[in-house]
XYZ file of C-alpha atoms in Angstrom:
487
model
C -0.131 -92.730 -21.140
C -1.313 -90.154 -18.802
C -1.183 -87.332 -22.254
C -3.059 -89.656 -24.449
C -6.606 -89.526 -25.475
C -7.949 -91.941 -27.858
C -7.830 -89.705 -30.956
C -10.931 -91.205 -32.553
C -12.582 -91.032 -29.166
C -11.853 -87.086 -29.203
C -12.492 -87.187 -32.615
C -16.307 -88.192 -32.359
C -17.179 -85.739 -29.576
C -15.721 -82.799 -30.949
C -17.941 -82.914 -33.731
C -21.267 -84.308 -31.894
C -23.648 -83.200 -29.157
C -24.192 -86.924 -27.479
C -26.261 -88.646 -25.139
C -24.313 -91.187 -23.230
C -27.451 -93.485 -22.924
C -30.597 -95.020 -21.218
C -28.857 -95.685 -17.495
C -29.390 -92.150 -16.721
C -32.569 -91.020 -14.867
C -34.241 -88.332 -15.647
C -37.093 -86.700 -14.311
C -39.747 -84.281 -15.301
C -41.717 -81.044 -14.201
C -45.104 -82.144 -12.407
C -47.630 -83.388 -14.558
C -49.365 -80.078 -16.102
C -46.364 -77.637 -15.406
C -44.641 -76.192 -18.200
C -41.431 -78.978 -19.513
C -37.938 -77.305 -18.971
C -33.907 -78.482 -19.611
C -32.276 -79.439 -16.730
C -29.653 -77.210 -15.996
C -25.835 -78.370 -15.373
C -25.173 -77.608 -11.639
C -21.757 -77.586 -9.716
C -23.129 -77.943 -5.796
C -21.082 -77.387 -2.789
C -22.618 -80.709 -0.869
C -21.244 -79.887 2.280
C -24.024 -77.150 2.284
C -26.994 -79.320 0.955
C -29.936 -78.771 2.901
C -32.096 -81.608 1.507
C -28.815 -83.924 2.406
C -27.227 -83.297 5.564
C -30.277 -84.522 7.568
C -29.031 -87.743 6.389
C -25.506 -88.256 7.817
C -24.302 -89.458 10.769
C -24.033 -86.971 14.018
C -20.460 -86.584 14.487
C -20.330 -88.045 17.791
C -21.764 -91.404 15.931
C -18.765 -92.995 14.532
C -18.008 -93.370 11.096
C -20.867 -95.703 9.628
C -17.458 -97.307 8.210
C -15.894 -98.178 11.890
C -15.466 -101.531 12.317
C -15.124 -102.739 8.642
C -12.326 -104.026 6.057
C -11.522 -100.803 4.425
C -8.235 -98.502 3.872
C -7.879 -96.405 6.432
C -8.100 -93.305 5.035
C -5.457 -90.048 5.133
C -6.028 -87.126 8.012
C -4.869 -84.487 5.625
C -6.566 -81.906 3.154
C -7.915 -83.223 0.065
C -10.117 -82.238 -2.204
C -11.807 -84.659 -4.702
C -13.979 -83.756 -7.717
C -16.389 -86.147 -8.582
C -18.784 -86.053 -11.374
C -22.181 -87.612 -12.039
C -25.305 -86.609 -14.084
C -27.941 -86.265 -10.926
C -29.171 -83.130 -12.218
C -32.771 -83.592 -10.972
C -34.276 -85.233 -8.205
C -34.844 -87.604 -6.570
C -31.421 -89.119 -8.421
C -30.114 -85.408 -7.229
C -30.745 -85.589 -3.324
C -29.919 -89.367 -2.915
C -26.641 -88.157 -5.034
C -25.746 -85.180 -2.512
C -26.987 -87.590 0.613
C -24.142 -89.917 -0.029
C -21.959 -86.945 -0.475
C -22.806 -85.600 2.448
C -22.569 -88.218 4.650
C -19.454 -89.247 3.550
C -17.876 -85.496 4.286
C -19.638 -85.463 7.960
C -17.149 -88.840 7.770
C -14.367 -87.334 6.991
C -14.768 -83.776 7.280
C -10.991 -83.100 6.130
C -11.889 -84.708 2.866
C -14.113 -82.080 0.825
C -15.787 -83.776 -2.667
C -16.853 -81.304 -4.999
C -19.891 -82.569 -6.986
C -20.748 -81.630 -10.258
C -23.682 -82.509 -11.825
C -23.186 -82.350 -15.618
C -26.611 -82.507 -17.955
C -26.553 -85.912 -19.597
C -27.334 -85.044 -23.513
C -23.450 -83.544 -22.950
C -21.762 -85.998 -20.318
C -19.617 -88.014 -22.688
C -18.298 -85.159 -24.827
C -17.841 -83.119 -21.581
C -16.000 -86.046 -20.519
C -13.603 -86.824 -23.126
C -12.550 -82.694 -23.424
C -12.021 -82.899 -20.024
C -9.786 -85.948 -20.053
C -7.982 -84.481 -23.291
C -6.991 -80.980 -21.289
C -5.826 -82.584 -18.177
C -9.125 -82.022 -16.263
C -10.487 -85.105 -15.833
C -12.228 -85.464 -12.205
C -11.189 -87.820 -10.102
C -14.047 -89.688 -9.927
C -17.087 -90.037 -12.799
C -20.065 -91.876 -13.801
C -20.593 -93.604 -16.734
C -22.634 -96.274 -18.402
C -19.928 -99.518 -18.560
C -19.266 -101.062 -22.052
C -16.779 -99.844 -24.559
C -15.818 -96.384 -23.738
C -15.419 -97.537 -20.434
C -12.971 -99.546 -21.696
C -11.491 -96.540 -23.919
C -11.182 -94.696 -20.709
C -8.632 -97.257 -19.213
C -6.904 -97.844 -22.613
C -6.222 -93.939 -22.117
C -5.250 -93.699 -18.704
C -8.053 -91.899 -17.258
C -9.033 -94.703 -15.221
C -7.797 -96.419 -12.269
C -7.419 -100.822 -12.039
C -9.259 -101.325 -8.478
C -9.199 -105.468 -8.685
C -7.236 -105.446 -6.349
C -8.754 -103.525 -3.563
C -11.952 -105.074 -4.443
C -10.433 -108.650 -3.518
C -8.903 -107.046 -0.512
C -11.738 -104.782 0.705
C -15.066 -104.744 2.051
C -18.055 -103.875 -0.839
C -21.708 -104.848 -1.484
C -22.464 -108.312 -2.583
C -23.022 -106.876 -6.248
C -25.322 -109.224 -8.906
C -22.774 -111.218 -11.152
C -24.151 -109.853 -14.170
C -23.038 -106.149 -12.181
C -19.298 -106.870 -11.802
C -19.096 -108.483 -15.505
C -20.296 -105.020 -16.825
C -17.542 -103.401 -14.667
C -15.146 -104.929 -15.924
C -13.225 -105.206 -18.960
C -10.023 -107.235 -19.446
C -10.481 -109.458 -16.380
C -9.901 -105.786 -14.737
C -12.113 -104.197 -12.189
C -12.338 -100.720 -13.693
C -15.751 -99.635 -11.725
C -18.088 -100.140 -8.260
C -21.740 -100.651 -9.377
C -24.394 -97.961 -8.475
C -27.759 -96.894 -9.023
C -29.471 -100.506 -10.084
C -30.679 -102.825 -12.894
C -31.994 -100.983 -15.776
C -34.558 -102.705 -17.627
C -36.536 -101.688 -20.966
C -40.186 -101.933 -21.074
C -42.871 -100.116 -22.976
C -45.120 -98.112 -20.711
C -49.007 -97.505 -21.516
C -52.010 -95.141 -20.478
C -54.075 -97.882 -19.000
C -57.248 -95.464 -19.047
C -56.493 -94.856 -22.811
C -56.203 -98.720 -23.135
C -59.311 -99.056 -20.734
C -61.327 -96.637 -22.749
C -60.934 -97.905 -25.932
C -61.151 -101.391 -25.280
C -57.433 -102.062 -26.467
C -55.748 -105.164 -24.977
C -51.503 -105.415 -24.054
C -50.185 -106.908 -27.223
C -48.185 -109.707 -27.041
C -46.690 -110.046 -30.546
C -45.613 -107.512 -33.146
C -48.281 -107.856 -35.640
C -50.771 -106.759 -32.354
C -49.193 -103.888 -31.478
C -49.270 -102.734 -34.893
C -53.264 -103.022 -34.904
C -53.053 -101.389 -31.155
C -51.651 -98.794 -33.204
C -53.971 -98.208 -35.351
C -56.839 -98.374 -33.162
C -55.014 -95.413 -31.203
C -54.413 -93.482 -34.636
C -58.260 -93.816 -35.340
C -58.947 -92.298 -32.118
C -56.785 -89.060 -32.510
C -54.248 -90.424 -30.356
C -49.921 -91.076 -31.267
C -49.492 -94.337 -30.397
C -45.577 -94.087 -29.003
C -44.332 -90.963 -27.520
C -40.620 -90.303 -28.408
C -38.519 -87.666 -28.104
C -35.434 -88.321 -30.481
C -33.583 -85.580 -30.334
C -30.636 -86.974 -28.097
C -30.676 -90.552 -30.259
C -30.107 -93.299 -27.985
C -34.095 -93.533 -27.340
C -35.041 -94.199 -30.641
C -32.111 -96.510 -30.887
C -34.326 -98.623 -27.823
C -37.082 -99.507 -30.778
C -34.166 -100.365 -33.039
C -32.713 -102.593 -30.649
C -35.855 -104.425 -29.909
C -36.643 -105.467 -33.318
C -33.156 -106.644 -34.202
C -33.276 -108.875 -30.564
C -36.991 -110.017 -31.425
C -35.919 -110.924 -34.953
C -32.574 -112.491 -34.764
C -31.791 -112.741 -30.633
C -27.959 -111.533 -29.994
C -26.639 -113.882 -33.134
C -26.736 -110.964 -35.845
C -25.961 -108.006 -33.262
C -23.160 -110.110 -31.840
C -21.950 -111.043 -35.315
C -21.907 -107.450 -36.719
C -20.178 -106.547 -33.498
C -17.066 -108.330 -34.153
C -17.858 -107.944 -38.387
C -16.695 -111.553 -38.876
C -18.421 -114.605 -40.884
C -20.848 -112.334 -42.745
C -21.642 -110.171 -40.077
C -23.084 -106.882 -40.708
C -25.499 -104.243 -39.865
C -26.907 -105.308 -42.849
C -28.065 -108.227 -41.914
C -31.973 -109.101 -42.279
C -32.335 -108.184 -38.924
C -31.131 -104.870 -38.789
C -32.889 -104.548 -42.654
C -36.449 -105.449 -40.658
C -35.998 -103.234 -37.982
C -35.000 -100.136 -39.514
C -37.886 -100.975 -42.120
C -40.455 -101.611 -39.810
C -39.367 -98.427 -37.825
C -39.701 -96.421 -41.295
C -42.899 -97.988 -41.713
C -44.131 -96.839 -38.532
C -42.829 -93.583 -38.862
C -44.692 -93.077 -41.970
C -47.649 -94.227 -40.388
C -47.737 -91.679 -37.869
C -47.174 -94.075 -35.013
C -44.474 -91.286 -33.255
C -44.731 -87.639 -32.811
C -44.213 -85.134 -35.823
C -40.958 -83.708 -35.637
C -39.441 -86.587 -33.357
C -35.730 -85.802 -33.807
C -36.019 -82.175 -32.475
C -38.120 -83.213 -29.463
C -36.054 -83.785 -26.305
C -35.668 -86.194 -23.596
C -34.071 -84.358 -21.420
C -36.756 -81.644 -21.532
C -39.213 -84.925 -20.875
C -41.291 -83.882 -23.768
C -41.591 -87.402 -24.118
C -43.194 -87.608 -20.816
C -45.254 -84.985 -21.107
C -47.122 -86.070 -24.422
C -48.465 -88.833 -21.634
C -49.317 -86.658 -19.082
C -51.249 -84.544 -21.391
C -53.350 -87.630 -22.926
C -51.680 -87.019 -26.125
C -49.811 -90.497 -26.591
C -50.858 -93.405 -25.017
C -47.558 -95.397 -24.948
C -43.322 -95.139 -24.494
C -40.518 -97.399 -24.613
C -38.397 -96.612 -21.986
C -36.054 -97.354 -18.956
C -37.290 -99.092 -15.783
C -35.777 -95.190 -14.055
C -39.181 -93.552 -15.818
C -41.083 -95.439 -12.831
C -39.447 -93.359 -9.917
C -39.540 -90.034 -12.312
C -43.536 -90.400 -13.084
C -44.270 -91.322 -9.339
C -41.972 -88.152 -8.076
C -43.795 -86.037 -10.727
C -47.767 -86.730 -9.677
C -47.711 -90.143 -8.055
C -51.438 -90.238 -7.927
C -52.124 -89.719 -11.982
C -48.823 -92.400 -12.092
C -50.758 -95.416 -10.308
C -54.759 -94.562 -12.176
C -52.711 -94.585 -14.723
C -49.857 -96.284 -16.135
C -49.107 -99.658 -16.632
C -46.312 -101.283 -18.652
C -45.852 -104.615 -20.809
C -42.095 -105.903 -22.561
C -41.716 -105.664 -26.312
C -43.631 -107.719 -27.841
C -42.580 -110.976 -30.018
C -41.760 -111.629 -33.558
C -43.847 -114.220 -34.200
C -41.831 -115.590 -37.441
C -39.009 -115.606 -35.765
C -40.254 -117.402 -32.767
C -41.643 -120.078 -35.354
C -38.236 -120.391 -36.910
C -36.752 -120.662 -33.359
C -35.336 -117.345 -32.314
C -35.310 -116.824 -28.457
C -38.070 -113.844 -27.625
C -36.779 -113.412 -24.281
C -34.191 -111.332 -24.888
C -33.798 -107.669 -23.188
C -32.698 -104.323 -23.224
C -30.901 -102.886 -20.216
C -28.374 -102.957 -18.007
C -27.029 -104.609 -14.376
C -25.332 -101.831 -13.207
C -27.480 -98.694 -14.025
C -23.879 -96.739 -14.227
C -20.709 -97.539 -12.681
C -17.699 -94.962 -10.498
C -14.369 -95.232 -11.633
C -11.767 -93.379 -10.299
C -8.751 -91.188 -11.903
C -6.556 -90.655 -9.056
C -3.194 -90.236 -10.273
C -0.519 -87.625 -9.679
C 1.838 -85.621 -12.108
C 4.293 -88.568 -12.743
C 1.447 -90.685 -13.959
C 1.552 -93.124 -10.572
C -1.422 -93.885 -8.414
C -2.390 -91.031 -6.303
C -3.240 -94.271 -3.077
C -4.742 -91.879 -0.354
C -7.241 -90.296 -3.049
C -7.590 -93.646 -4.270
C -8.565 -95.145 -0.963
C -11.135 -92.661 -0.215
C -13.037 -92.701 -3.472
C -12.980 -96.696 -2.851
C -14.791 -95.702 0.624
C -16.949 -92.870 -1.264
C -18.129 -95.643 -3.906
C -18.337 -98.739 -1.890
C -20.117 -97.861 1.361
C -21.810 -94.424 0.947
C -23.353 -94.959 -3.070
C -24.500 -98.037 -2.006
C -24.849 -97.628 2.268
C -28.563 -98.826 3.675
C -29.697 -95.368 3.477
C -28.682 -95.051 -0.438
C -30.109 -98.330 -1.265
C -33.371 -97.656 0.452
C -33.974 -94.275 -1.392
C -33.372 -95.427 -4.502
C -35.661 -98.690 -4.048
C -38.325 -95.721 -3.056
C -37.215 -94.023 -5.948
C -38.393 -97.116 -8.113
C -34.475 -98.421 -8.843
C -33.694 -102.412 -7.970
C -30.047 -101.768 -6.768
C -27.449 -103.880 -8.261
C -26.949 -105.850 -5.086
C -28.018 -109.376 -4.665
C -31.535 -109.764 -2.585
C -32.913 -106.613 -3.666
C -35.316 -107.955 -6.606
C -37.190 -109.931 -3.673
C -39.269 -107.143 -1.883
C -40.217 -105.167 -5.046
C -43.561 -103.187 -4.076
C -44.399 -101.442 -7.102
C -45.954 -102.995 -9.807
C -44.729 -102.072 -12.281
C -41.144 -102.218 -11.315
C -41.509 -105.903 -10.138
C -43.033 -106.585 -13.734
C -39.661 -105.245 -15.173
C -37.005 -106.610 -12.926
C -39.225 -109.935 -13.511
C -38.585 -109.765 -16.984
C -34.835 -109.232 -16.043
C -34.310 -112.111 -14.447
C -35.737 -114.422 -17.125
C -34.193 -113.089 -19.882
C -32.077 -115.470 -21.835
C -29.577 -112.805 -22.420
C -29.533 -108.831 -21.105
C -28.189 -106.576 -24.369
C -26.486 -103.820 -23.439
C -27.703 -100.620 -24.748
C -25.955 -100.150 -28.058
C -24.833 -96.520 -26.748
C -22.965 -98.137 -24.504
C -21.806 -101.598 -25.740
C -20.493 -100.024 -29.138
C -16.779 -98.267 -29.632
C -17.294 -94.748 -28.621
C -16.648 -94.009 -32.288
C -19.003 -96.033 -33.717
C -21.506 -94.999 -30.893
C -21.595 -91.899 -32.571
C -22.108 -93.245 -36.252
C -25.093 -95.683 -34.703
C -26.928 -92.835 -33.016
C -25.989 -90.283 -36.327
C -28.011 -93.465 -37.863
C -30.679 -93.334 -35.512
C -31.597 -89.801 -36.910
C -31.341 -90.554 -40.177
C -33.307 -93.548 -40.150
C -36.496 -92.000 -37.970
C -36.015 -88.527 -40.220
C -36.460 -91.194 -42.871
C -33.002 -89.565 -44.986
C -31.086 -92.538 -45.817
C -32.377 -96.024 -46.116
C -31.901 -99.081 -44.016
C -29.114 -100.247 -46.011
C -27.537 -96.876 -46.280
C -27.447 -96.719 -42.764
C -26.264 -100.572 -42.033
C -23.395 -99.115 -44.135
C -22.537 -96.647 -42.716
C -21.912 -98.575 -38.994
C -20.370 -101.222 -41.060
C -18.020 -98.592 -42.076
C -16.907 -97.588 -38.241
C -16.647 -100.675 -36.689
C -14.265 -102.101 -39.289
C -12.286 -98.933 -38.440
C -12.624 -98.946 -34.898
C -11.436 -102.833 -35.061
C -8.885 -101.768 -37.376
C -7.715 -99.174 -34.798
């Protein structure tokens, strides 16, 4: 078990650059600078300037005294843990609970990697096919989560989490965490919503109201067109964000029933369905229009040159994660509150006549989850490594000090009371928006096969490059999910 990799999980990230999806958060030069790629960084934490201020003085006690957790092993270990914090603040708060954690247990040294997002999965999955996977890793939740415990690359911790002490996570939090009536994951980072943010000045200036349905967004649109402005600024090149206005207009036109129904491809259910047939339509339609950037699939996220098309005044709007909040504010905070202001997608009005829910969003409860791959050679659970990544997960990713710089960061941690004392805005708009939803959707990056992940966001190219048709490309994820179901 141990040996085997899912060979159309290899398969699809041999062959693809990917983007494992909108929980990550990054963040972008200061407003004005010149945009650059994160670079991939392996950091010996233990040496972390920025970090060590935060843990404990030795003489202190373990900020874990005193609680229900495994006590953990006085010997040498070494674990390797992996997460995609290549840029702060998500990089300091990262190495802070590292850090804290090793003045802890000083015999028990974690080496942190920070991996650049637009390659996590595939770096993942080679990894985990050449016997390196680390022993602990991030990682978005939904069905390659589940591919990475049908593979053996992930530990079953439902146990220890009925046995052990751990933040009171959200319910919605520990459903995405696990799969199987298995706990396969511990929560971190925070809820994820999906909001489209605006220029208010831009608005302000040209007399433009926040839209509320479709069919006024579309004139906002034009109204920013006449004025020498793009109206959304996307950078496509790593998939998964154009796949956000996708998502949108299948939820706005149909709720979950057609998503959920091409899902399992039973009863008629397709990508082919009039929803996905009016989103990928309307999307063409805007693209034609001008309503994104010229050359949108080679412009990147990563790079933020999404970002910085609103820094510069060139686009006045951007569907994006709720983690865009803390990475404008840590870029110029002062240009982020004259500035920006953000609204949800806005309704089908149609389908809201014929009775489709509008209050449906896009995002996530857990922001990313930690599982664990502590095994040894003969395949059984490695207990002592197993105990301490438990500790690592549980009380230092989501200690006081952890939870309080990523609520300054602009993240809601996944933990029950922390949507009550939201101070910015714009983040309490989102997590508002959360918590009415009728149902949360699960990025499709994430909630999809890893296989067919790969087809949808190959699709998600095609369809903004305007190369194959809506049909064409309902097809062609028709096509891999009855495989992967087949599989």
């Amino acid at each position: 078990m141990r040996n085997k990799i899912m060979a159309v999980l290899f398969a699809s990230v041999l062959s693809v650059t990917t983007l494992a999806g909108c929980g990550s958060q990054p963040t972008a030069p200061a407003a004005g600078s010149d945009t650059g790629a994160a670079q991939s960084a392996q950091t010996d934490t233990a040496k972390a300037d920025a970090t060590t201020a935060d843990a404990p003085a030795a003489s202190a006690g373990k900020q874990t005294d005193g609680k229900n957790l495994p006590e953990l092993t006085t010997e040498p270990m070494t674990i390797t843990l992996w997460d995609i914090s290549t840029e702060d603040p998500n990089k300091s708060i990262s190495e802070g609970a590292v850090a804290r954690f090793m003045a802890d247990y000083p015999n028990i040294t974690i080496n942190q990697v920070h991996q650049q997002n637009d390659n996590y999965k595939q770096q993942l999955v080679v990894a985990m096919s050449s016997g390196q996977c680390p022993n602990i890793y991030c990682h978005w939740g939904g069905g390659p989560m589940a591919e990475y415990y049908k593979s053996g690359f992930a530990n079953d911790i439902t146990d220890m989490y009925a046995k052990y002490d751990h933040p009171e996570f959200v319910d919605a939090a520990v459903a995405q965490s696990t799969y199987d009536g298995k706990m396969l994951a511990i929560p971190f980072s925070g809820l994820t919503g999906c909001d489209i943010f605006y220029n208010k000045t831009i608005f302000a200036q040209l007399g433009i109201e926040v839209p509320t349905t479709i069919d006024e967004l579309e004139a906002v649109c034009e109204k920013l067109k006449e004025n020498g402005i793009i109206p959304f600024s996307l950078a496509n090149a790593s998939k998964w964000t154009g796949s956000m206005y996708y998502m949108y207009l299948v939820a706005r036109h149909s709720g979950n029933a057609e998503f959920d129904a091409a899902y399992t491809q039973e009863n008629g259910g397709s990508f082919t369905s009039p929803a996905f047939i009016y989103a990928g339509t309307k999307i063409q339609d805007w693209v034609k229009k001008g309503y994104f950037p010229d050359g949108v699939n080679s412009l990147s996220a990563d790079d933020n040159q999404d970002r910085a098309l609103l820094y510069d005044g060139s686009a006045a709007m951007m569907l994006h994660g709720s983690w865009q909040v803390g990475g404008i504010k840590a870029d110029n905070e002062e240009w982020y509150n004259e500035n920006i202001g953000v609204f949800r997608f806005p309704e089908d009005t149609e389908a809201k006549a014929a009775g489709v829910p509008q209050n449906v969003e896009i995002g996530t409860a857990i922001g990313m989850g930690l599982t664990f791959n502590c095994f040894k050679e003969d395949g059984s659970v490695d207990q002592d490594m197993l105990d301490a990544c438990y500790v690592l997960a549980t009380q230092y990713f989501n200690d006081d000090t952890y939870n309080a710089a990523q609520v300054a960061a602009g993240t809601v941690p996944s933990i029950k009371g922390f949507n009550e004392n939201i101070e910015d805005p714009n983040n309490k708009y989102i997590i508002d928006e959360f918590f009415k939803a009728s149902n949360v959707q699960l990025w499709y990056d994430q909630y999809l096969p890893a296989s067919v992940t790969e087809v949808h966001k190959n699709c998600m190219t095609e369809l903004f490059g305007l190369e194959k048709t809506p049909e064409e490309i309902g097809q062609e994820q028709d096509a891999a999910m009855q495989k992967a179901l087949a599989e």
